[in-house]
């Protein structure tokens, strides 16, 4: 595996390299089991694998390098990893802040092994100054579905069900050292439906964010290297150049919100997305939309953004 030079200063620049992980080889056979493991519905692993291959193909057809980290595991890690139910949701494992990769930390012990497996590979793939596993020594929980890199100045992070304020305090110096000037912190409801920030809102291009309407009622703590202050969510996002489409049309959180920007003009979305959202704003109407069937995968409680970890956007 070649050394990778990570580069992500936004959520919308052209995606060049992305990490994924194929889904578990296990079935979740019935609704009772799904409830126990925190999934929405039973899942058949062969159908989930087919969905995942279709998602990969859609990205590769756009010229994106797709890296399945599970192909590089060895020994006991390679034996255990296929049995980890949530391994497909790679977004949570780490985040590229500019040219630095900051590791995450599992907010649920069930997910701890996949973090260890992936981070072991990242130590091989990235130089130590880019990825330093010691950075998460002070963390209690940091799942990167709670993180958006808005632009070269600001990141937006949720301290919710799976991400602790202590973890954010542990990494904020590294974020500022990378050149970002503001960290916007929001504290959203701690429920399964609102588990991560990307289940509540998403960047839909250089100047547009789609968000559930209730978020307009939440304040954001704006942290800088010198001080902190408060503003409302809409004001924080607008100050960084984003118009906000507040929508009440979210019928299925994962399919409607959890899409992926392939470039400033193109979105990769679920076939189950509520298409009325795509016609709710002029800037969305002009988007190139690529639909992919990930319905079986979405039953695990995450969508296309959850299943992709961008390493390079240019």
C-alpha positions as CSV (number, residue, x, y, z in Angstrom):
1,X,0.0,0.0,0.0
2,X,1.5,3.4,-1.0
3,X,1.8,6.2,1.5
4,X,-1.2,8.4,1.2
5,X,-1.1,12.1,1.4
6,X,-4.5,13.1,2.9
7,X,-6.1,16.3,1.8
8,X,-9.7,17.3,2.9
9,X,-10.5,20.9,3.4
10,X,-14.3,20.6,2.7
11,X,-17.1,18.1,2.4
12,X,-17.8,19.0,-1.3
13,X,-14.5,19.2,-3.3
14,X,-13.9,16.5,-5.8
15,X,-13.4,13.2,-4.1
16,X,-10.3,11.4,-5.2
17,X,-9.6,8.6,-2.6
18,X,-12.0,7.0,-0.1
19,X,-11.9,4.2,2.4
20,X,-14.7,1.7,2.7
21,X,-15.1,-1.7,4.4
22,X,-17.3,-4.5,3.1
23,X,-20.2,-5.5,5.3
24,X,-20.2,-8.3,7.9
25,X,-20.6,-12.0,6.7
26,X,-23.3,-12.5,9.4
27,X,-27.0,-12.1,9.0
28,X,-29.1,-10.2,11.5
29,X,-32.0,-12.7,11.2
30,X,-35.0,-11.2,12.8
31,X,-36.4,-8.0,14.3
32,X,-35.7,-9.0,17.9
33,X,-32.0,-9.5,17.1
34,X,-31.9,-6.2,15.2
35,X,-33.3,-4.4,18.2
36,X,-30.6,-6.0,20.5
37,X,-27.7,-4.9,18.2
38,X,-29.2,-1.4,17.5
39,X,-30.2,-2.0,13.9
40,X,-33.4,-0.8,12.4
41,X,-34.4,-4.1,10.6
42,X,-33.1,-7.6,9.9
43,X,-30.3,-7.8,7.3
44,X,-29.3,-10.5,4.9
45,X,-25.5,-10.3,4.4
46,X,-25.4,-11.4,0.8
47,X,-27.9,-8.7,-0.2
48,X,-25.9,-6.2,1.8
49,X,-22.7,-7.2,0.0
50,X,-24.4,-6.7,-3.3
51,X,-25.5,-3.2,-2.3
52,X,-22.0,-2.4,-1.1
53,X,-20.4,-3.5,-4.4
54,X,-22.9,-1.3,-6.3
55,X,-21.9,1.6,-4.2
56,X,-18.2,1.0,-4.8
57,X,-18.9,0.7,-8.6
58,X,-20.8,4.0,-8.7
59,X,-17.7,5.7,-7.1
60,X,-15.2,4.0,-9.3
61,X,-17.2,4.9,-12.4
62,X,-16.6,8.5,-11.4
63,X,-12.8,7.9,-11.3
64,X,-12.6,7.6,-7.5
65,X,-10.0,5.4,-5.9
66,X,-11.8,3.1,-3.4
67,X,-9.8,1.3,-0.7
68,X,-11.5,-1.5,1.2
69,X,-9.4,-1.6,4.4
70,X,-10.5,-5.1,5.2
71,X,-8.4,-6.4,2.3
72,X,-5.2,-5.4,4.1
73,X,-5.9,-7.0,7.5
74,X,-3.8,-10.0,8.5
75,X,-3.8,-12.7,11.2
76,X,-6.3,-12.6,14.0
77,X,-7.6,-9.2,12.9
78,X,-8.5,-10.6,9.4
79,X,-10.3,-13.5,11.0
80,X,-12.3,-11.4,13.5
81,X,-13.1,-8.4,11.3
82,X,-15.7,-10.0,9.0
83,X,-17.8,-10.9,12.1
84,X,-18.0,-7.2,13.3
85,X,-21.6,-6.1,12.5
86,X,-20.9,-2.4,12.2
87,X,-17.6,-2.5,10.3
88,X,-19.2,-1.1,7.1
89,X,-19.6,2.3,8.8
90,X,-16.1,3.5,8.3
91,X,-16.8,7.3,8.6
92,X,-16.6,7.0,12.4
93,X,-13.1,5.6,12.5
94,X,-11.2,8.9,11.7
95,X,-11.4,12.3,10.0
96,X,-9.1,14.1,7.7
97,X,-8.7,17.7,8.9
98,X,-6.8,19.4,6.1
99,X,-3.7,17.3,5.8
100,X,-3.9,15.6,9.2
101,X,-5.8,12.4,10.1
102,X,-7.2,12.4,13.6
103,X,-8.3,9.0,14.9
104,X,-11.7,8.5,16.4
105,X,-12.6,6.4,19.5
106,X,-15.6,4.1,19.7
107,X,-18.6,5.5,21.5
108,X,-19.9,1.9,22.0
109,X,-17.7,-1.0,23.1
110,X,-19.3,-3.2,20.4
111,X,-17.4,-1.1,17.8
112,X,-14.0,-1.0,19.6
113,X,-12.3,-3.8,17.6
114,X,-12.9,-2.2,14.2
115,X,-11.3,1.0,15.4
116,X,-8.2,-0.9,16.5
117,X,-8.0,-2.8,13.2
118,X,-8.3,0.2,11.0
119,X,-6.0,2.4,13.1
120,X,-3.3,-0.3,12.9
121,X,-3.4,0.0,9.1
122,X,-3.5,3.8,9.1
123,X,-0.2,3.8,11.1
124,X,1.3,1.9,8.1
125,X,-0.4,4.1,5.4
126,X,0.3,7.5,6.8
127,X,3.5,9.2,8.1
128,X,3.5,9.6,11.9
129,X,3.2,13.4,11.8
130,X,0.0,12.9,9.7
131,X,-1.6,10.1,11.8
132,X,-0.5,9.7,15.4
133,X,-2.6,7.2,17.3
134,X,-1.5,8.7,20.6
135,X,-3.8,11.6,19.7
136,X,-6.8,9.6,21.0
137,X,-5.2,8.8,24.4
138,X,-7.3,11.4,26.1
139,X,-10.6,10.5,24.4
140,X,-13.7,8.9,25.9
141,X,-15.7,8.8,22.6
142,X,-15.3,10.4,19.2
143,X,-17.3,9.0,16.2
144,X,-16.7,11.0,13.2
145,X,-20.2,10.9,11.8
146,X,-20.4,13.8,14.2
147,X,-17.8,15.9,12.3
148,X,-18.0,18.2,9.3
149,X,-15.0,20.0,7.8
150,X,-16.9,23.0,6.5
151,X,-14.0,24.9,4.9
152,X,-10.4,25.9,5.6
153,X,-11.5,28.0,8.6
154,X,-14.2,26.0,10.4
155,X,-15.3,22.6,11.5
156,X,-18.7,21.7,12.9
157,X,-18.9,19.0,15.6
158,X,-21.8,17.4,17.6
159,X,-21.2,16.4,21.2
160,X,-24.0,13.9,21.3
161,X,-24.7,10.2,21.9
162,X,-21.4,8.9,20.6
163,X,-19.0,11.9,21.0
164,X,-17.9,13.4,24.3
165,X,-16.9,17.0,25.0
166,X,-13.7,15.6,26.7
167,X,-12.6,14.1,23.4
168,X,-13.1,17.3,21.6
169,X,-11.1,19.2,24.2
170,X,-8.3,16.6,23.7
171,X,-8.0,17.2,19.9
172,X,-8.9,20.9,19.5
173,X,-5.3,22.0,19.6
174,X,-4.4,19.7,16.7
175,X,-7.4,21.1,14.8
176,X,-6.2,24.7,15.3
177,X,-2.6,23.7,14.5
178,X,-3.8,22.5,11.1
179,X,-5.0,26.1,10.4
180,X,-8.7,26.1,11.3
181,X,-9.8,29.1,13.2
182,X,-13.2,28.0,14.5
183,X,-14.8,24.9,15.9
184,X,-18.5,25.0,16.1
185,X,-19.9,22.7,18.8
186,X,-23.6,21.7,18.9
187,X,-25.2,19.3,21.4
188,X,-28.1,17.5,19.6
189,X,-30.6,15.1,21.1
190,X,-29.2,11.7,22.2
191,X,-31.5,9.3,20.4
192,X,-30.9,6.6,17.8
193,X,-32.5,8.7,15.1
194,X,-30.2,11.7,15.8
195,X,-27.2,9.6,16.8
196,X,-24.6,11.6,14.7
197,X,-24.5,15.0,13.2
198,X,-24.8,13.5,9.7
199,X,-28.1,12.1,10.6
200,X,-29.4,15.6,11.2
201,X,-27.8,17.7,8.4
202,X,-25.4,17.4,5.5
203,X,-23.3,19.6,3.2
204,X,-24.9,19.6,-0.3
205,X,-22.3,21.7,-2.1
206,X,-20.0,24.7,-1.7
207,X,-22.8,27.0,-0.4
208,X,-25.7,24.8,0.8
209,X,-26.5,22.7,3.8
210,X,-29.6,20.5,4.2
211,X,-30.7,20.3,7.8
212,X,-33.7,19.1,9.8
213,X,-35.8,22.1,10.7
214,X,-35.5,21.6,14.5
215,X,-31.8,22.4,14.4
216,X,-32.5,26.1,13.8
217,X,-33.5,26.2,17.5
218,X,-30.1,25.0,18.8
219,X,-27.2,27.3,19.7
220,X,-23.7,26.6,18.7
221,X,-20.6,27.3,20.9
222,X,-18.0,28.8,18.7
223,X,-14.5,28.0,20.0
224,X,-11.3,29.7,18.9
225,X,-7.8,29.5,20.2
226,X,-8.4,32.5,22.4
227,X,-12.0,32.3,23.6
228,X,-15.5,31.1,22.9
229,X,-19.0,32.5,22.3
230,X,-22.4,31.4,21.3
231,X,-24.5,31.9,18.2
232,X,-27.5,30.1,16.6
233,X,-26.9,27.2,14.2
234,X,-28.1,29.1,11.1
235,X,-26.0,32.1,11.9
236,X,-22.8,30.0,12.3
237,X,-23.3,28.2,9.0
238,X,-24.2,31.3,7.1
239,X,-21.1,33.1,8.4
240,X,-19.1,30.4,6.7
241,X,-20.9,30.8,3.4
242,X,-23.6,28.2,3.6
243,X,-27.3,28.9,2.9
244,X,-29.4,26.4,5.0
245,X,-32.3,24.5,3.6
246,X,-34.3,23.8,6.7
247,X,-36.6,20.9,5.8
248,X,-39.4,19.0,7.5
249,X,-39.6,16.5,4.6
250,X,-37.2,13.9,6.1
251,X,-39.1,10.6,6.1
252,X,-36.2,8.3,6.5
253,X,-33.3,9.9,8.2
254,X,-30.6,7.7,6.7
255,X,-31.8,7.8,3.1
256,X,-32.8,11.5,3.0
257,X,-29.8,13.0,4.9
258,X,-26.9,10.7,4.6
259,X,-25.7,11.3,1.1
260,X,-22.1,11.9,-0.2
261,X,-20.6,14.7,-2.3
262,X,-18.6,13.3,-5.2
263,X,-17.7,16.8,-6.4
264,X,-19.3,20.3,-6.1
265,X,-21.9,19.3,-8.7
266,X,-22.6,15.7,-8.0
267,X,-24.3,13.8,-5.1
268,X,-24.3,10.1,-4.5
269,X,-27.7,9.3,-2.9
270,X,-29.8,6.4,-1.9
271,X,-32.6,5.2,-4.2
272,X,-34.9,5.7,-1.2
273,X,-34.2,9.4,-0.8
274,X,-37.3,11.6,-0.6
275,X,-36.9,13.2,-4.0
276,X,-39.1,16.2,-3.0
277,X,-36.1,17.4,-0.9
278,X,-34.0,17.6,-4.1
279,X,-36.6,19.9,-5.6
280,X,-37.0,22.1,-2.5
281,X,-34.1,24.5,-3.3
282,X,-32.8,25.9,-6.6
283,X,-29.2,24.9,-5.9
284,X,-30.3,21.3,-5.5
285,X,-32.4,21.2,-8.6
286,X,-29.2,21.7,-10.7
287,X,-27.3,19.0,-9.0
288,X,-26.2,15.8,-10.9
289,X,-27.7,13.0,-8.8
290,X,-26.4,9.5,-8.9
291,X,-28.7,7.0,-7.2
292,X,-27.5,3.7,-5.8
293,X,-29.5,0.9,-4.1
294,X,-28.1,0.6,-0.5
295,X,-31.5,-0.3,1.0
296,X,-30.2,-3.5,2.8
297,X,-27.2,-1.6,4.2
298,X,-29.3,1.2,5.5
299,X,-31.2,-1.2,7.7
300,X,-28.0,-1.2,9.9
301,X,-28.8,2.4,10.8
302,X,-26.3,4.2,8.5
303,X,-26.2,5.5,5.0
304,X,-23.7,6.3,2.2
305,X,-21.9,9.0,4.1
306,X,-21.5,6.7,7.1
307,X,-20.0,4.0,4.8
308,X,-17.3,6.2,3.3
309,X,-14.2,7.8,4.8
310,X,-12.7,10.4,2.4
311,X,-9.0,10.7,2.4
312,X,-8.4,13.0,-0.6
313,X,-10.6,15.8,-2.0
314,X,-9.1,18.3,-4.4
